[in-house]
Coordinates of C-alpha atoms and ligand atoms in Angstrom, one line a residue:
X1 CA 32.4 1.9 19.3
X2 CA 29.8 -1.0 18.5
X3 CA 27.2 0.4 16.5
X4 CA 23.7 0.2 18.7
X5 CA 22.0 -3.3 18.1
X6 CA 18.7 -2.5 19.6
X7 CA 17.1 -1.2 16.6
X8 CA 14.3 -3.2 16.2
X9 CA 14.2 -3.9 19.9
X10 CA 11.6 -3.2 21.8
X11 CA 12.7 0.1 23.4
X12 CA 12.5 2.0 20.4
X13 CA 10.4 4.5 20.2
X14 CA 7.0 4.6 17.8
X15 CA 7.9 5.3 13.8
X16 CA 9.3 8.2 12.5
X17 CA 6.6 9.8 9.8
X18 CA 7.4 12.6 7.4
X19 CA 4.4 14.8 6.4
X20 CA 5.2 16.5 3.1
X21 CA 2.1 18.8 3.3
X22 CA 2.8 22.8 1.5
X23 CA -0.8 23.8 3.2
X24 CA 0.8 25.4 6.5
X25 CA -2.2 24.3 8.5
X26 CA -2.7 21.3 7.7
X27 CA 0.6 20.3 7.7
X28 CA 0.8 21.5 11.6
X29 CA -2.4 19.8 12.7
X30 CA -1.6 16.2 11.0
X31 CA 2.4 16.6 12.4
X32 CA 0.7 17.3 16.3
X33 CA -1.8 14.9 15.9
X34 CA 1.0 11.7 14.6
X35 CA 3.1 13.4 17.4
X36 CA 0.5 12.7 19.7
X37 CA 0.6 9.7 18.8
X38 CA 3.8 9.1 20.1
X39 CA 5.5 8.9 16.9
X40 CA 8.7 10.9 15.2
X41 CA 7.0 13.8 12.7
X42 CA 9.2 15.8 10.2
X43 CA 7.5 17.9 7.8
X44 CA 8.3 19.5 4.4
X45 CA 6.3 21.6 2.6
X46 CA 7.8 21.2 -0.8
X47 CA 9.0 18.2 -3.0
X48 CA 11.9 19.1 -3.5
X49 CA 13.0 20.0 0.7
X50 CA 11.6 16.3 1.2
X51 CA 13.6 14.9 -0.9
X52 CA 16.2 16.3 1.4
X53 CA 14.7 15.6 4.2
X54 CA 14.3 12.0 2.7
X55 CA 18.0 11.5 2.1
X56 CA 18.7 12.4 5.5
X57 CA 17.0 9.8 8.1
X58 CA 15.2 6.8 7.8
X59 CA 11.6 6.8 7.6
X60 CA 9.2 4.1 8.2
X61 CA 6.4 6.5 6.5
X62 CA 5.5 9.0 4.4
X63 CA 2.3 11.0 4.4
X64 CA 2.5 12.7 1.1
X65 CA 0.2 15.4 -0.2
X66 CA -0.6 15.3 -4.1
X67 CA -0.9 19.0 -4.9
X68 CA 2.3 20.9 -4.3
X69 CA 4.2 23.5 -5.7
X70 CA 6.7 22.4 -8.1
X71 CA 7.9 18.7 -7.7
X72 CA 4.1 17.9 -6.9
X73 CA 3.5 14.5 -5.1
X74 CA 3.4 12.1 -8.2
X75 CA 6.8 13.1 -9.3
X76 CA 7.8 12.7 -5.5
X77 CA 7.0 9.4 -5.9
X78 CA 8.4 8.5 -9.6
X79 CA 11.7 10.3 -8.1
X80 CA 11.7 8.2 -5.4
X81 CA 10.7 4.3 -7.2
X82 CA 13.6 5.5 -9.5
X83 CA 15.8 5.7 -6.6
X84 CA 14.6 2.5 -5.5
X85 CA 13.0 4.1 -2.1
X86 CA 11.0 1.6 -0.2
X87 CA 9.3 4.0 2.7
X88 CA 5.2 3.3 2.5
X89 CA 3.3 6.1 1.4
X90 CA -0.3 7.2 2.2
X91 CA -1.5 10.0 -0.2
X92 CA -3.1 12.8 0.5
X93 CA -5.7 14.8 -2.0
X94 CA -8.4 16.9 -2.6
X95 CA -8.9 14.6 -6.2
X96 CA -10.8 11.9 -5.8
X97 CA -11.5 10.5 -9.0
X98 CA -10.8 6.5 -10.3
X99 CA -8.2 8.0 -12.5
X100 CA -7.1 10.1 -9.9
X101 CA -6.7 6.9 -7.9
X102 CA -5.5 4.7 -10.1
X103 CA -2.5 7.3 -11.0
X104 CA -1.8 7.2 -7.7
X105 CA -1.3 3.9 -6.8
X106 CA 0.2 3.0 -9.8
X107 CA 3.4 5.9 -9.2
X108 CA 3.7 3.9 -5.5
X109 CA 1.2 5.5 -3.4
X110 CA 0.5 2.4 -1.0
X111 CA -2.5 4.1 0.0
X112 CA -4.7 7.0 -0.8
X113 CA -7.2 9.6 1.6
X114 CA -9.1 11.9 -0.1
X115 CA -9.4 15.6 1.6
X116 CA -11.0 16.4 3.7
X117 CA -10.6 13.2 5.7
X118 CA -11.2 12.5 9.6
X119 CA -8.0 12.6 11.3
X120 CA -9.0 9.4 13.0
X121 CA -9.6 7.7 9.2
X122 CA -5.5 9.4 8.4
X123 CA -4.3 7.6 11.6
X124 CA -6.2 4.3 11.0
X125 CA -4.8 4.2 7.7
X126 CA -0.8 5.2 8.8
X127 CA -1.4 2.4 11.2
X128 CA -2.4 -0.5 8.6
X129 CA 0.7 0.5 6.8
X130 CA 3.0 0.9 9.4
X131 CA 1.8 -2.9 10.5
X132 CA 2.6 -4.0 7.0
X133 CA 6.4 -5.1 6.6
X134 CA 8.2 -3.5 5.0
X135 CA 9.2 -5.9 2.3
X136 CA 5.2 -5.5 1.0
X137 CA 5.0 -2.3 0.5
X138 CA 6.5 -0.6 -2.8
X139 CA 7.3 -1.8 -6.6
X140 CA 9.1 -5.2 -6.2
X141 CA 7.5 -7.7 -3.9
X142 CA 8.4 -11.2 -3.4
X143 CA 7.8 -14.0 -1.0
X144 CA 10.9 -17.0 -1.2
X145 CA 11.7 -17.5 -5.2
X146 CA 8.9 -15.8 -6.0
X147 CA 9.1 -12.4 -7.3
X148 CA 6.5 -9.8 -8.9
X149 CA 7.1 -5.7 -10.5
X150 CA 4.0 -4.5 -9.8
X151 CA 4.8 -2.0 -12.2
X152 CA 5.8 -4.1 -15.1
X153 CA 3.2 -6.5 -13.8
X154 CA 5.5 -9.5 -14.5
X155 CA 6.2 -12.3 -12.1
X156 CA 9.3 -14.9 -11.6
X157 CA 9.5 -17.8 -9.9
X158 CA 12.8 -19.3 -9.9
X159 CA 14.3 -17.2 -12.7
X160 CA 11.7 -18.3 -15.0
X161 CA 9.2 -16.0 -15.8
X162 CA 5.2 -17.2 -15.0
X163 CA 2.8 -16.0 -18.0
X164 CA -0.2 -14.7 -16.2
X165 CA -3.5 -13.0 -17.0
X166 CA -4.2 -9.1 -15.8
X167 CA -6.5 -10.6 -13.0
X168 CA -3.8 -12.9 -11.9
X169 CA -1.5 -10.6 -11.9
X170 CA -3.9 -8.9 -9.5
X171 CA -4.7 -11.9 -7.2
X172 CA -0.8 -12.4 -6.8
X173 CA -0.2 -9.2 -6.2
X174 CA -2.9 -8.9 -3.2
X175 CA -2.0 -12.0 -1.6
X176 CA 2.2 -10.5 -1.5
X177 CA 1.3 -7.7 -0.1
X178 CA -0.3 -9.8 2.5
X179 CA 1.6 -12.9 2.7
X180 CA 1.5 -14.9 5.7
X181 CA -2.7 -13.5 6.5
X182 CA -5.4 -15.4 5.3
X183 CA -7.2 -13.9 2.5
X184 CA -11.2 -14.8 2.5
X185 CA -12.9 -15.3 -0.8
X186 CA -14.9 -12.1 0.1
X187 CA -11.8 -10.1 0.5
X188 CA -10.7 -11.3 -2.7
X189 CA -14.3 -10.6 -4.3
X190 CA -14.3 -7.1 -2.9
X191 CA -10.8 -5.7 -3.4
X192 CA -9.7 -7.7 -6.6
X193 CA -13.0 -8.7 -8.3
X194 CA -14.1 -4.9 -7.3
X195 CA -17.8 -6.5 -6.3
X196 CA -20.0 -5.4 -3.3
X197 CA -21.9 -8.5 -2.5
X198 CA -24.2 -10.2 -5.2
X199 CA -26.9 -12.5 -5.0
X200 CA -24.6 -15.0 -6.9
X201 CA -21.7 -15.6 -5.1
X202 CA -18.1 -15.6 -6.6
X203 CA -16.7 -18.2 -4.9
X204 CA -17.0 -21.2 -7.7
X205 CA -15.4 -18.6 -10.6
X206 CA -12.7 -17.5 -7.2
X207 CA -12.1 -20.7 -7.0
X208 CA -11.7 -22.0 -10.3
X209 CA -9.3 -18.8 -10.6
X210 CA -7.1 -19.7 -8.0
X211 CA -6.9 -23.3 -8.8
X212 CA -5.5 -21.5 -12.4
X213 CA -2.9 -19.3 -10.7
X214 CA -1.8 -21.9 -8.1
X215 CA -1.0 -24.4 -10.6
X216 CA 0.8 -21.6 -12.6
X217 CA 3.0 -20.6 -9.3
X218 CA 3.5 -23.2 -7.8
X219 CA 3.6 -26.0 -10.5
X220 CA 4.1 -29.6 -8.9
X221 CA 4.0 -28.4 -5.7
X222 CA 7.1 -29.4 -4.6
X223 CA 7.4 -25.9 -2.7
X224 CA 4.0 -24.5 -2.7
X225 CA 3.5 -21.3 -1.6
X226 CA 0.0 -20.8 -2.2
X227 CA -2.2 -22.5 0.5
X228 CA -5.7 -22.9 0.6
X229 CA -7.6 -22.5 4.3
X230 CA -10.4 -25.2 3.9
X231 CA -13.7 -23.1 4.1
X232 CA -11.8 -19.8 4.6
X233 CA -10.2 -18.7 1.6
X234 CA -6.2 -18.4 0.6
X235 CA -2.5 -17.4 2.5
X236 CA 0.7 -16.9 0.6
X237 CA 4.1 -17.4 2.4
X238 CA 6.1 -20.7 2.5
X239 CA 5.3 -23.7 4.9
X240 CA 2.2 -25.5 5.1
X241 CA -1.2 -23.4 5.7
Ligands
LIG301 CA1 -1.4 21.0 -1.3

């Protein structure tokens, strides 16, 4: 028999979610409330069973919780980028330090919701990454010839590696995860430059900063890949803006 092509089609049903939770009740009350949702909920309560779980389906997201008993959520994850998983993952914790965070992110958390959160803040935020492709999520993005580990923080373009500062490195890597949207100079100034709104704009130093890191990626331009929206801000992704 033909294997099924209608995978992607637009029958299937919502996304299948696992919820690796050890807390019994809140593991039951986030599983209802995705399932309510009309998605696909498995739950483990360990590390270790959803790893298991993990090997056995597909998943197109994982709502992980930090603090479990023995493989705990940040060696769940180092497991998994050693396997070269790709499933997006939205954290889960009661921590909610910068450090905290930052560790976190950094061991492939795509997202993070501190406890105790609003279940309509946990959906909101399973929803932005499920609407993410797939390819932007994880370690290894890349958009064309252009590749970035966001781990090693080292980009290639071409085969040839680009030397790039820390905040470039930064810039690159928020405009790959979304490639293809346009990126405002206040998005950038808020999630990259880390900076509520001043009474001196960033947008001459934002500016001057991607003029840098175009000219780095892109070179000559022959295939330019970042585009600049006149009066907007930025997109990444091939073809003109
Ligand atoms: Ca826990």
């Amino acid at each position: 028999m033909t294997p099924a092509v209608l995978e992607n089609g637009p029958t299937q049903a919502g996304p299948t979610v696992l919820v690796v939770e050890d807390e019994e009740k809140t593991r039951h009350s986030v599983a209802e409330g995705l399932q309510l949702e009309g998605w696909t909920v498995l739950t483990a309560a360990t590390g270790d069973e959803a790893l298991q779980v993990l090997a056995g389906g597909k998943f197109d997201l994982m709502v992980l919780d930090w603090m479990l008993p023995g493989l705990d959520g940040i060696a769940l994850l180092r497991e998994l980028g050693s396997r070269g998983a790709q499933v997006p993952v939205l954290m889960l914790t009661a921590r909610d330090t910068v450090t905290d965070r930052v560790t976190g992110l950094e061991s492939g958390a795509d997202d993070y919701l501190a406890k105790p959160f609003a279940f309509a803040e946990l959906v909101a935020r399973c929803r932005a990454l499920l609407r993410r492709p797939q390819l932007v999520t994880g370690r290894y993005l890349s958009c064309e010839d252009l590749q970035v580990d966001t781990r090693a923080r080292v980009a290639v373009r071409a085969g040839v590696e680009i030397p790039l500062t820390p905040r470039e490195v930064d810039i690159l890597e928020y405009l790959l995860r979304r490639q293809g949207e346009i990126i405002t100079r206040e998005m950038l100034e808020h999630d990259v430059w880390k900076q509520a709104r001043r009474f001196t704009s960033l947008d001459n130093v934002i500016d001057v900063q991607m003029m840098r890191l175009r000219r780095k990626v892109d070179g000559d331009g022959a295939r330019r890949l970042i585009h600049t929206i006149r009066g907007v801000g930025y997109r990444l992704g091939k073809g003109p803006a």
